[in-house]
PDB file of C-alpha atoms in Angstrom:
ATOM      1  CA  GLN A   1      37.547   0.698  -0.232  1.00  0.00           C
ATOM      2  CA  VAL A   2      36.439  -1.214  -3.299  1.00  0.00           C
ATOM      3  CA  GLN A   3      38.269  -0.441  -6.516  1.00  0.00           C
ATOM      4  CA  LEU A   4      36.847  -1.224  -9.933  1.00  0.00           C
ATOM      5  CA  VAL A   5      38.939  -2.225 -12.912  1.00  0.00           C
ATOM      6  CA  GLU A   6      37.487  -2.531 -16.393  1.00  0.00           C
ATOM      7  CA  SER A   7      38.979  -4.728 -19.089  1.00  0.00           C
ATOM      8  CA  GLY A   8      38.100  -6.213 -22.445  1.00  0.00           C
ATOM      9  CA  GLY A   9      38.035  -3.123 -24.572  1.00  0.00           C
ATOM     10  CA  GLY A  10      39.745  -2.902 -27.921  1.00  0.00           C
ATOM     11  CA  LEU A  11      39.359  -2.317 -31.621  1.00  0.00           C
ATOM     12  CA  VAL A  12      36.659  -4.234 -33.477  1.00  0.00           C
ATOM     13  CA  GLN A  13      34.979  -3.960 -36.843  1.00  0.00           C
ATOM     14  CA  ALA A  14      31.354  -2.941 -37.133  1.00  0.00           C
ATOM     15  CA  GLY A  15      29.119  -5.930 -36.547  1.00  0.00           C
ATOM     16  CA  GLY A  16      31.607  -7.531 -34.205  1.00  0.00           C
ATOM     17  CA  SER A  17      31.422  -8.285 -30.506  1.00  0.00           C
ATOM     18  CA  LEU A  18      33.304  -7.503 -27.342  1.00  0.00           C
ATOM     19  CA  ARG A  19      32.854  -8.547 -23.746  1.00  0.00           C
ATOM     20  CA  LEU A  20      33.790  -6.032 -21.103  1.00  0.00           C
ATOM     21  CA  SER A  21      34.550  -7.072 -17.553  1.00  0.00           C
ATOM     22  CA  CYS A  22      34.509  -5.019 -14.385  1.00  0.00           C
ATOM     23  CA  ALA A  23      36.386  -6.590 -11.515  1.00  0.00           C
ATOM     24  CA  ALA A  24      36.369  -5.517  -7.905  1.00  0.00           C
ATOM     25  CA  SER A  25      39.350  -5.461  -5.612  1.00  0.00           C
ATOM     26  CA  GLY A  26      39.357  -4.695  -1.920  1.00  0.00           C
ATOM     27  CA  GLY A  27      35.765  -5.828  -1.504  1.00  0.00           C
ATOM     28  CA  THR A  28      32.806  -7.420  -3.200  1.00  0.00           C
ATOM     29  CA  LEU A  29      30.102  -6.175  -5.523  1.00  0.00           C
ATOM     30  CA  SER A  30      27.326  -8.205  -3.961  1.00  0.00           C
ATOM     31  CA  SER A  31      25.832  -5.278  -2.016  1.00  0.00           C
ATOM     32  CA  TYR A  32      25.651  -2.920  -4.970  1.00  0.00           C
ATOM     33  CA  ALA A  33      23.760  -2.365  -8.134  1.00  0.00           C
ATOM     34  CA  MET A  34      26.181  -2.018 -11.022  1.00  0.00           C
ATOM     35  CA  GLY A  35      26.113   0.107 -14.106  1.00  0.00           C
ATOM     36  CA  TRP A  36      27.979   0.708 -17.318  1.00  0.00           C
ATOM     37  CA  PHE A  37      28.344   4.170 -18.775  1.00  0.00           C
ATOM     38  CA  ARG A  38      30.277   5.467 -21.747  1.00  0.00           C
ATOM     39  CA  GLN A  39      31.765   8.714 -22.934  1.00  0.00           C
ATOM     40  CA  ALA A  40      32.660   9.497 -26.497  1.00  0.00           C
ATOM     41  CA  PRO A  41      35.052  12.327 -27.403  1.00  0.00           C
ATOM     42  CA  GLY A  42      33.352  15.694 -27.065  1.00  0.00           C
ATOM     43  CA  LYS A  43      30.199  14.182 -25.594  1.00  0.00           C
ATOM     44  CA  GLU A  44      28.677  13.843 -22.164  1.00  0.00           C
ATOM     45  CA  ARG A  45      28.925  10.571 -20.307  1.00  0.00           C
ATOM     46  CA  GLU A  46      25.835   8.500 -20.973  1.00  0.00           C
ATOM     47  CA  PHE A  47      24.130   5.529 -19.428  1.00  0.00           C
ATOM     48  CA  VAL A  48      24.498   2.164 -21.153  1.00  0.00           C
ATOM     49  CA  ALA A  49      23.210  -0.599 -18.881  1.00  0.00           C
ATOM     50  CA  ALA A  50      22.557  -1.439 -15.248  1.00  0.00           C
ATOM     51  CA  ILE A  51      21.894  -4.519 -13.173  1.00  0.00           C
ATOM     52  CA  SER A  52      20.417  -4.795  -9.725  1.00  0.00           C
ATOM     53  CA  ARG A  53      22.229  -6.206  -6.730  1.00  0.00           C
ATOM     54  CA  THR A  54      20.798  -9.695  -7.177  1.00  0.00           C
ATOM     55  CA  GLY A  55      20.841  -9.608 -10.950  1.00  0.00           C
ATOM     56  CA  GLY A  56      17.082  -9.900 -11.109  1.00  0.00           C
ATOM     57  CA  SER A  57      16.553  -6.573 -12.846  1.00  0.00           C
ATOM     58  CA  THR A  58      18.348  -4.987 -15.760  1.00  0.00           C
ATOM     59  CA  ASN A  59      17.981  -1.732 -17.624  1.00  0.00           C
ATOM     60  CA  PHE A  60      19.401  -0.604 -20.956  1.00  0.00           C
ATOM     61  CA  ALA A  61      19.710   2.565 -22.931  1.00  0.00           C
ATOM     62  CA  ASN A  62      17.485   2.507 -26.013  1.00  0.00           C
ATOM     63  CA  SER A  63      20.544   2.784 -28.222  1.00  0.00           C
ATOM     64  CA  VAL A  64      21.892  -0.587 -27.068  1.00  0.00           C
ATOM     65  CA  LYS A  65      18.718  -2.588 -26.390  1.00  0.00           C
ATOM     66  CA  GLY A  66      18.753  -5.919 -28.157  1.00  0.00           C
ATOM     67  CA  ARG A  67      22.508  -5.700 -28.774  1.00  0.00           C
ATOM     68  CA  PHE A  68      24.058  -5.479 -25.301  1.00  0.00           C
ATOM     69  CA  THR A  69      23.513  -7.634 -22.247  1.00  0.00           C
ATOM     70  CA  ILE A  70      24.690  -7.145 -18.677  1.00  0.00           C
ATOM     71  CA  SER A  71      25.373  -9.893 -16.173  1.00  0.00           C
ATOM     72  CA  ARG A  72      27.195 -10.454 -12.921  1.00  0.00           C
ATOM     73  CA  ASP A  73      28.686 -13.270 -10.951  1.00  0.00           C
ATOM     74  CA  ASN A  74      27.608 -11.204  -7.991  1.00  0.00           C
ATOM     75  CA  ALA A  75      30.706 -11.263  -5.864  1.00  0.00           C
ATOM     76  CA  LYS A  76      33.516  -9.924  -7.972  1.00  0.00           C
ATOM     77  CA  THR A  77      32.742  -9.273 -11.604  1.00  0.00           C
ATOM     78  CA  VAL A  78      30.191  -7.609 -13.824  1.00  0.00           C
ATOM     79  CA  TYR A  79      30.100  -8.129 -17.561  1.00  0.00           C
ATOM     80  CA  LEU A  80      28.858  -6.185 -20.542  1.00  0.00           C
ATOM     81  CA  GLN A  81      28.419  -8.319 -23.643  1.00  0.00           C
ATOM     82  CA  MET A  82      28.300  -6.103 -26.693  1.00  0.00           C
ATOM     83  CA  ASN A  83      27.123  -7.568 -29.984  1.00  0.00           C
ATOM     84  CA  SER A  84      26.415  -6.043 -33.389  1.00  0.00           C
ATOM     85  CA  LEU A  85      28.703  -3.160 -32.564  1.00  0.00           C
ATOM     86  CA  LYS A  86      28.377   0.082 -34.471  1.00  0.00           C
ATOM     87  CA  PRO A  87      30.853   2.920 -34.982  1.00  0.00           C
ATOM     88  CA  GLU A  88      28.675   5.084 -32.736  1.00  0.00           C
ATOM     89  CA  ASP A  89      29.415   2.698 -29.863  1.00  0.00           C
ATOM     90  CA  THR A  90      32.990   3.985 -29.866  1.00  0.00           C
ATOM     91  CA  ALA A  91      33.707   5.440 -26.420  1.00  0.00           C
ATOM     92  CA  VAL A  92      35.464   4.910 -23.131  1.00  0.00           C
ATOM     93  CA  TYR A  93      33.314   2.533 -21.102  1.00  0.00           C
ATOM     94  CA  TYR A  94      33.121   2.844 -17.335  1.00  0.00           C
ATOM     95  CA  CYS A  95      31.622   0.591 -14.712  1.00  0.00           C
ATOM     96  CA  ALA A  96      30.258   1.970 -11.482  1.00  0.00           C
ATOM     97  CA  MET A  97      28.655   0.921  -8.199  1.00  0.00           C
ATOM     98  CA  SER A  98      25.429   2.232  -6.711  1.00  0.00           C
ATOM     99  CA  THR A  99      23.582   1.747  -3.443  1.00  0.00           C
ATOM    100  CA  TYR A 100      20.297   2.303  -5.280  1.00  0.00           C
ATOM    101  CA  TYR A 101      18.263  -0.737  -6.304  1.00  0.00           C
ATOM    102  CA  ILE A 102      19.046   0.008  -9.941  1.00  0.00           C
ATOM    103  CA  SER A 103      19.792   3.293 -11.642  1.00  0.00           C
ATOM    104  CA  SER A 104      20.481   4.908 -14.987  1.00  0.00           C
ATOM    105  CA  VAL A 105      21.591   8.173 -13.362  1.00  0.00           C
ATOM    106  CA  SER A 106      25.316   8.735 -13.056  1.00  0.00           C
ATOM    107  CA  ARG A 107      25.082  10.861  -9.905  1.00  0.00           C
ATOM    108  CA  GLU A 108      23.506   7.898  -8.123  1.00  0.00           C
ATOM    109  CA  TYR A 109      26.716   5.923  -8.514  1.00  0.00           C
ATOM    110  CA  ASP A 110      29.374   6.219  -5.854  1.00  0.00           C
ATOM    111  CA  TYR A 111      32.449   4.432  -7.155  1.00  0.00           C
ATOM    112  CA  TRP A 112      33.822   4.378 -10.669  1.00  0.00           C
ATOM    113  CA  GLY A 113      36.487   2.515 -12.570  1.00  0.00           C
ATOM    114  CA  GLN A 114      39.084   4.137 -14.805  1.00  0.00           C
ATOM    115  CA  GLY A 115      37.464   3.025 -18.024  1.00  0.00           C
ATOM    116  CA  THR A 116      38.338   0.904 -21.022  1.00  0.00           C
ATOM    117  CA  GLN A 117      38.436   2.121 -24.615  1.00  0.00           C
ATOM    118  CA  VAL A 118      36.150   0.559 -27.194  1.00  0.00           C
ATOM    119  CA  THR A 119      36.704   1.517 -30.810  1.00  0.00           C
ATOM    120  CA  VAL A 120      34.429   0.264 -33.573  1.00  0.00           C
ATOM    121  CA  SER A 121      35.660   0.749 -37.122  1.00  0.00           C
ATOM    122  CA  SER A 122      33.310   1.060 -40.070  1.00  0.00           C
TER     123      SER A 122
END
């Protein structure tokens, strides 16, 4: 069974950048669409970005469009490049795998990582 491990989170000042990685162990990501979600304290988990299996299609939440990009090396790792970070981006970020072509719906994702904390100070 594939396991997902996120990394790259941390503390950054507003306006700064972080690059999150999601690495697979026990298998490859090449057969799955991948997504990033986040959950802030006291809030529901929300969609951030998704990329199709081949990388040919991407989708972003309106709140991060123009600031975040998603990419993949297809086999093992998916990335979330986060620029111009804002305090409201503070959350635990999760990557997930989906058998759908591409999805912004959390219930359409089958496997999830444990998350990585991103904190943006003002």
